[in-house]
Tab-separated table of C-alpha atoms in Angstrom:
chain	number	residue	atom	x	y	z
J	291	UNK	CA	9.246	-61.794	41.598
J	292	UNK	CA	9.367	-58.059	41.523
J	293	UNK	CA	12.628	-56.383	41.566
J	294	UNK	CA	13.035	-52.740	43.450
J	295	UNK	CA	15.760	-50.599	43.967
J	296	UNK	CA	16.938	-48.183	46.601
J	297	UNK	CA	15.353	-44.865	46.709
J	298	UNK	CA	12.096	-46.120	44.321
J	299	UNK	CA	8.446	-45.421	45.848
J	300	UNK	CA	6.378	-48.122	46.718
J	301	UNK	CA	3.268	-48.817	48.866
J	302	UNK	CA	2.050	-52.247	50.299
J	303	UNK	CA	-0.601	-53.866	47.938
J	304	UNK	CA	-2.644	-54.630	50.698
J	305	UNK	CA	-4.238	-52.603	53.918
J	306	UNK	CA	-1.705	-51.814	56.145
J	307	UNK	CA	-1.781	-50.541	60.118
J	308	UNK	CA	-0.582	-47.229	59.425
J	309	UNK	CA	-3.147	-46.019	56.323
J	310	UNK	CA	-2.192	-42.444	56.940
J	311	UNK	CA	1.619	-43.071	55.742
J	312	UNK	CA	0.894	-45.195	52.907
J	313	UNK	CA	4.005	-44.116	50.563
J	314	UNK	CA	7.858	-45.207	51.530
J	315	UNK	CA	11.212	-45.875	49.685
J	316	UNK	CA	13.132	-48.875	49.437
J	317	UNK	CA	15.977	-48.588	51.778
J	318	UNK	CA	18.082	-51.890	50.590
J	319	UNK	CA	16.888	-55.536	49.968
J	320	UNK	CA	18.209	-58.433	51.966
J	321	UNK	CA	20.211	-61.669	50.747
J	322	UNK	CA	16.757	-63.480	50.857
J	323	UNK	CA	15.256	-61.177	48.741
J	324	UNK	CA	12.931	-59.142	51.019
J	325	UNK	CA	12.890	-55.381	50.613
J	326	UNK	CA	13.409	-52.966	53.598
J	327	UNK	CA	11.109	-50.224	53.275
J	328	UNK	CA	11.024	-46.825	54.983
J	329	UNK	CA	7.714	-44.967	55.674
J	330	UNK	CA	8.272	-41.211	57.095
J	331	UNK	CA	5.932	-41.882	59.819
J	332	UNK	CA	5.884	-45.710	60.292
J	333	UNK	CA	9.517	-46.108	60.121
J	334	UNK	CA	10.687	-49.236	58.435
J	335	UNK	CA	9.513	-52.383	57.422
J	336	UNK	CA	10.275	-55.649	55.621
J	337	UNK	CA	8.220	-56.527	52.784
J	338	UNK	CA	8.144	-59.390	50.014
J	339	UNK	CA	9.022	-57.565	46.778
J	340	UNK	CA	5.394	-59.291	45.225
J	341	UNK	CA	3.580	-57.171	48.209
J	342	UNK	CA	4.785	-53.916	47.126
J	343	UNK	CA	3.376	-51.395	44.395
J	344	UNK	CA	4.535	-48.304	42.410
J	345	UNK	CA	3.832	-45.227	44.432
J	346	UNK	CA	1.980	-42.723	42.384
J	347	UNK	CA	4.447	-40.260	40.821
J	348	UNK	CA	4.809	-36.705	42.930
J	349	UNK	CA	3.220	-33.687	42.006
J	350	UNK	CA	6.384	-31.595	42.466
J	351	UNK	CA	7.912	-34.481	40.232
J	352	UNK	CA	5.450	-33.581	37.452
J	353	UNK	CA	5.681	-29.587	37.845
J	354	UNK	CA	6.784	-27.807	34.981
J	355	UNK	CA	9.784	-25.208	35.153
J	356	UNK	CA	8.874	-21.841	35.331
């Protein structure tokens, strides 16, 4: 079983029915070991931590300082 932690970036591993928000952050994980999600648009959702994926990293996380 995966392990995630509040505030990383994840997407669902599969198709989900809101392709055009496809990144979200881990809000918490519950006492059964399901992870609470939050998508900007979708809102949040509960996911088994083996569904879930890195998110690619950022762009403005790779930027270098001027």
């Amino acid at each position: 079983m995966k392990q995630w932690h509040k505030g990383d970036r994840v997407m669902a591993a599969g198709e989900t029915d809101h392709p055009e928000d496809p990144i979200g952050e881990v809000a918490s994980t519950t006492v059964l070991g399901e992870v609470i999600v939050v998508f900007p648009l979708a809102g949040a959702e509960m996911h088994d931590p083996d569904e879930l994926v890195p998110a690619p990293e950022r762009d403005d996380d790779n930027a270098a300082a001027p």
